């Protein structure tokens, strides 16, 4: 009798569970890169949803074009030599040849340029997450002495002296003189169009089971299983947007980079860096924040060893994976081909020819 | 019969409800959209990642605070069932039958940051004697109805140096999980060995409370208090105590990478008399003249490539007052096992394993003396998100020295969990 009661109660519990947890209505695309969504923990690998757009910076075709011009315009830098594209070059997977980025007067920066593609989905910007939005982020490189080496005042002076830009800004924002927020908003609007879609993986996830070769499909299985990759590289953009220490330390003479710690001053964040997207990763070697792994194969070997140098602060998710050579090949095949996008507007984006900039 | 029907109904209802959901269960894998291999070397054996996940209160380590609670996921319920066929042979006879070798209904999840639970219910399976209507209802059930686990985990009380588990759980003194072993027909015999008058079984889930934690240096510890009466209310007023200490070497926790060695010990009391003792409304008794017993052991787990070598040696001693066979002597026994697991195919699709068990009781208890040799292969049909179906083939030779009695068991099972 007791047992029957127990069974009935269990059954009731299960029914209540099942009914109360009826398939939740699909989450609407959040209006902002929603840190709350990321704080919910791992989500399925999937095609990217529509890009989140902040309400105070709606996308318009004119604004996007203006942003594109600014993005490729070297006149934003102090020596008229650097543009955003110098380090975030569409031909190099929206990154640069590395290992770390080289800015004004050939100064070598301490970190690698992350791809601008899909950065619109990142809940926080930079390797250490010190900027919340693309708008805030875009103001940074212009005045970074090792990047474009300018001042905001001088950059605005330059832009305000170019009648073509003044006219465009007036049409887009209805207000002149050009100010810093406008510049940032325009660049951010352009960046929100740099979204990589239509990779074999996306087609596979939408149901075309022929989109991946058997080897790539094995790679996906390992990515989401034995390789533990989706423990951090999850969701449509293959990233948790959080910070982890993989033990990829800088070697002498480069100084130690404390990563996220610089922002939070929390010891647990020492040498932790933001998880980058894995989308289109084949087009932008070398890898990691300091460009220390040359190829995808090297990187997979790095993970298979359980990460880089022993570090008391190593992420607890880093364990040797026991991947065999064949499994590593499958994983590399997956990352080489399966997550490489084919949408032409992003894959074939060309810099603006010099004579087409506003004069 | 009614119970069987009820269980069947239950299973099929759950099955139907989940069948069209596309993304089905094991509660955790489904919650995270992971494949089973994220946490299992091959289901059900945990890898290092899975072990860390478990130790962290079923939260992804390093991601604490970012876990969906059970209220934000679909029902965190999973089922494992083991339909199959066996051939059983002794020196005199040979038998064979189809069976349901086991069914588990599991629920698990995170209530709130650092507060999680695990619940496992095993329904009674009355086959093969389901229609038996003698004095003992359901003679010789395959599986008893039991709340195998119902525990709450308070994790990261002081980082991961202090975590608590309360309820009925698999105690951490077991270096190798009995519940997550690949073997379905050959248990770790030393875990299940029963001494003459002691109700404590090493391999059973216990009721109690445990504190556990780990340190950056590779040390892990666990200490606990328990009834020491398996899943039952205690039979005396003494709580049994235990500890476990292990050290890992290299990267990994020794589960699927790196190496580890450890020791464990259990010290407890068993009553020798119930004369005049009182049974509470909750089932416990205050048995008298409690006598001590202990179990201690050491273990090692060594990994090389996709090979995992596991070794355990244990000795046990019960006070002579508990030794009904020879009341002038303490009852002493020893035993252990050695196992090699090999993940053969890509993504651990095929697992092969060898297991040797031995139990050496004292001479006067010769029929308990046992050696078993087992071999198994498990082939996983797919490694789909949160679903696992494995074809399981196992052979065990059990030799008892007494009368040179031997048993041969061949088991074929479809082990599915979703």
XYZ file of C-alpha atoms in Angstrom, chain B residues 44-350:
307
model
C 27.526 5.743 -17.025
C 31.182 6.160 -16.006
C 32.092 9.760 -15.241
C 35.106 11.485 -16.743
C 37.093 14.191 -14.966
C 34.776 16.879 -16.191
C 31.728 14.974 -14.935
C 33.404 14.322 -11.609
C 34.111 18.033 -11.196
C 30.562 18.844 -12.194
C 29.261 16.436 -9.544
C 31.660 17.740 -6.912
C 30.500 21.242 -7.692
C 26.885 20.497 -6.836
C 25.803 19.707 -10.397
C 26.903 23.124 -11.575
C 29.495 23.666 -14.270
C 32.658 24.580 -12.392
C 33.804 28.121 -12.937
C 30.347 29.047 -14.138
C 28.652 29.039 -10.737
C 25.753 31.438 -10.560
C 25.089 31.017 -14.222
C 23.065 27.853 -13.935
C 19.484 27.539 -14.972
C 17.492 26.451 -11.953
C 15.086 23.552 -12.323
C 12.318 26.097 -12.743
C 13.882 27.413 -15.930
C 14.330 24.070 -17.660
C 12.049 21.363 -18.903
C 11.363 18.658 -16.312
C 14.719 17.449 -15.000
C 13.742 13.814 -15.104
C 15.608 10.935 -16.645
C 15.041 7.248 -17.030
C 17.438 4.404 -17.415
C 16.234 0.941 -18.256
C 18.057 -2.303 -18.938
C 16.016 -4.757 -20.977
C 17.986 -7.794 -22.020
C 18.649 -11.478 -22.044
C 20.886 -13.676 -19.971
C 22.276 -17.164 -19.973
C 23.141 -18.562 -16.584
C 25.114 -21.729 -16.180
C 26.355 -23.682 -13.196
C 28.011 -27.058 -13.030
C 24.618 -28.729 -12.983
C 22.297 -26.629 -15.036
C 21.793 -23.991 -17.621
C 19.027 -21.388 -17.853
C 18.203 -18.401 -19.943
C 15.614 -15.679 -20.011
C 14.618 -12.248 -21.183
C 14.537 -9.661 -18.416
C 14.248 -6.107 -17.400
C 17.484 -6.045 -15.454
C 16.907 -2.659 -13.928
C 15.016 0.595 -14.093
C 16.010 3.905 -12.552
C 13.942 7.037 -12.497
C 16.133 10.019 -11.828
C 15.515 13.656 -11.158
C 18.216 16.174 -10.506
C 18.888 19.827 -10.789
C 19.816 23.118 -9.248
C 17.279 24.862 -7.009
C 19.336 27.918 -6.528
C 22.967 28.898 -6.755
C 24.939 26.273 -4.810
C 21.841 24.371 -3.755
C 21.030 21.298 -5.787
C 19.547 17.852 -5.459
C 19.652 14.334 -6.794
C 16.780 11.897 -6.584
C 16.807 8.302 -7.832
C 13.899 5.958 -7.484
C 14.100 2.321 -8.439
C 10.666 0.779 -8.874
C 10.101 -2.804 -7.835
C 10.547 -5.255 -10.658
C 8.860 -8.522 -9.814
C 9.913 -10.524 -12.805
C 10.625 -13.342 -13.321
C 8.162 -14.300 -10.614
C 5.559 -11.650 -11.201
C 2.627 -14.026 -11.170
C 3.737 -15.908 -8.133
C 0.952 -15.866 -5.566
C 2.435 -17.666 -2.645
C 2.833 -16.444 0.891
C 5.716 -14.194 -0.120
C 4.236 -11.720 -2.477
C 6.509 -11.269 -5.482
C 9.112 -13.829 -4.585
C 12.639 -12.924 -5.451
C 12.101 -9.537 -7.083
C 14.719 -8.425 -9.626
C 14.789 -5.058 -8.051
C 13.300 -3.688 -4.862
C 11.341 -0.480 -4.753
C 13.717 1.961 -3.212
C 14.629 5.589 -2.965
C 18.189 4.870 -3.927
C 19.225 8.508 -3.656
C 17.518 11.570 -2.313
C 20.012 14.151 -1.325
C 20.580 17.840 -1.260
C 23.963 19.379 -1.970
C 25.123 22.629 -0.421
C 28.117 23.435 -2.546
C 30.926 25.942 -2.306
C 30.267 26.777 1.307
C 33.933 27.755 1.470
C 34.930 27.773 -2.187
C 35.136 24.180 -3.279
C 36.984 23.349 -0.103
C 33.755 22.673 1.747
C 30.592 21.170 0.330
C 27.847 19.271 2.108
C 25.642 16.458 0.971
C 22.682 15.426 3.095
C 20.198 12.611 2.656
C 20.689 9.268 1.006
C 23.664 9.295 -1.302
C 26.590 7.338 -2.605
C 29.231 8.025 0.045
C 32.591 9.312 -1.089
C 34.534 6.561 0.645
C 33.837 4.464 -2.427
C 36.803 5.192 -4.693
C 34.990 3.745 -7.698
C 31.287 4.237 -8.027
C 29.264 1.061 -7.761
C 26.318 2.777 -9.381
C 28.217 4.091 -12.375
C 30.184 0.964 -13.173
C 29.974 -0.404 -16.698
C 29.379 -3.875 -15.286
C 25.760 -4.938 -14.956
C 26.237 -8.564 -13.940
C 29.464 -8.447 -12.008
C 29.368 -6.024 -9.118
C 32.463 -5.025 -7.210
C 32.164 -8.104 -5.010
C 34.096 -6.681 -2.085
C 31.613 -3.797 -1.909
C 28.705 -6.197 -1.593
C 30.285 -8.711 0.742
C 28.141 -9.300 3.820
C 29.720 -10.408 7.083
C 27.838 -12.720 9.458
C 25.875 -10.341 11.675
C 26.655 -6.911 10.308
C 23.943 -5.159 8.297
C 26.377 -2.623 6.861
C 27.127 -3.083 3.148
C 30.039 -1.041 1.805
C 28.601 -0.582 -1.664
C 25.134 0.594 -0.723
C 23.977 4.168 -0.711
C 23.825 5.428 2.838
C 21.746 7.836 4.861
C 23.753 10.570 6.444
C 25.676 13.762 5.961
C 28.998 14.277 4.282
C 31.462 17.119 3.987
C 33.876 17.090 1.081
C 36.206 19.406 -0.694
C 39.306 19.795 -2.766
C 42.422 21.844 -2.795
C 44.605 23.291 -5.511
C 47.427 21.000 -4.400
C 45.480 17.992 -5.719
C 44.224 16.772 -2.345
C 40.587 15.852 -1.932
C 38.900 14.815 1.249
C 35.531 13.653 2.450
C 34.277 12.906 5.944
C 30.820 11.799 6.914
C 28.380 10.526 9.467
C 25.870 7.903 8.520
C 23.415 5.371 9.878
C 25.532 2.699 8.313
C 22.409 0.665 7.821
C 22.195 1.082 4.053
C 18.916 2.800 3.156
C 17.255 1.899 6.425
C 16.681 3.698 9.694
C 19.500 3.095 12.137
C 19.505 0.033 14.344
C 21.423 1.659 17.184
C 22.189 5.089 18.544
C 25.750 5.242 17.259
C 26.384 6.941 13.981
C 29.086 5.394 11.861
C 31.871 7.605 10.584
C 34.057 7.537 7.513
C 36.722 9.410 5.668
C 38.344 9.495 2.295
C 41.554 11.152 1.231
C 43.025 11.198 -2.224
C 45.746 12.932 -4.122
C 45.804 13.526 -7.840
C 48.947 13.744 -9.921
C 49.327 15.527 -13.205
C 46.451 17.256 -14.844
C 43.050 15.712 -14.480
C 41.523 13.989 -11.490
C 42.509 10.443 -12.317
C 39.066 9.651 -13.595
C 39.824 9.960 -17.310
C 43.172 11.788 -17.193
C 46.001 12.145 -14.727
C 46.567 9.672 -11.902
C 45.265 9.389 -8.407
C 45.835 7.359 -5.278
C 43.686 7.334 -2.213
C 42.767 5.734 1.071
C 39.459 5.308 2.816
C 38.168 4.115 6.127
C 34.882 3.390 7.824
C 34.400 2.905 11.532
C 31.071 1.881 12.957
C 29.060 0.071 15.561
C 26.547 -2.713 15.181
C 24.162 -3.910 17.866
C 24.407 -7.493 19.049
C 21.164 -7.461 20.961
C 17.727 -6.069 20.390
C 16.330 -7.606 23.530
C 13.831 -5.131 24.945
C 14.809 -2.463 22.462
C 12.278 0.038 21.294
C 11.194 0.716 17.743
C 10.294 4.331 17.093
C 7.345 5.280 14.903
C 9.982 6.142 12.279
C 11.519 2.708 12.237
C 14.768 3.143 14.121
C 15.696 0.893 17.021
C 18.027 1.414 19.937
C 19.878 -1.885 19.604
C 22.189 -2.725 22.519
C 25.651 -4.015 23.195
C 27.112 -2.265 20.191
C 30.310 -3.708 18.895
C 32.755 -2.109 16.561
C 33.715 -2.878 13.014
C 35.923 -1.159 10.506
C 36.816 -1.222 6.822
C 39.937 0.352 5.401
C 41.355 0.329 1.951
C 43.519 1.906 -0.649
C 42.991 2.537 -4.315
C 44.645 3.835 -7.430
C 43.425 4.986 -10.800
C 45.921 5.380 -13.604
C 45.288 6.745 -17.062
C 47.296 6.281 -20.149
C 45.889 7.406 -23.478
C 42.339 6.032 -23.542
C 43.151 3.268 -21.056
C 42.084 3.549 -17.450
C 43.470 1.118 -14.885
C 41.655 0.898 -11.550
C 42.713 -0.941 -8.471
C 41.227 -1.312 -5.015
C 42.254 -3.324 -1.997
C 40.252 -3.453 1.186
C 40.315 -5.189 4.519
C 37.482 -5.418 6.996
C 37.158 -6.494 10.584
C 34.088 -7.111 12.745
C 34.289 -7.583 16.488
C 34.102 -11.177 17.623
C 30.736 -10.461 19.217
C 29.483 -9.967 15.676
C 31.060 -13.181 14.483
C 28.348 -15.791 14.745
C 30.503 -18.280 12.884
C 33.355 -18.298 15.371
C 32.546 -16.109 18.381
C 36.046 -16.453 19.797
C 37.674 -14.545 16.972
C 37.209 -11.236 15.219
C 35.863 -11.705 11.724
C 38.539 -10.534 9.305
C 38.409 -10.534 5.550
C 40.044 -8.848 2.594
C 39.512 -8.428 -1.098
C 39.527 -6.047 -3.959
C 39.411 -5.688 -7.657
C 41.451 -4.655 -10.632
C 39.866 -3.297 -13.763
C 41.055 -2.021 -17.115
C 38.750 0.071 -19.268
C 39.655 0.881 -22.807
C 37.780 3.387 -24.973
C 38.438 2.005 -28.402
C 36.565 3.911 -31.067
C 36.248 7.579 -31.913
C 34.287 9.459 -29.306
C 34.460 6.412 -27.041
C 31.769 4.661 -29.037
C 33.129 1.261 -28.103
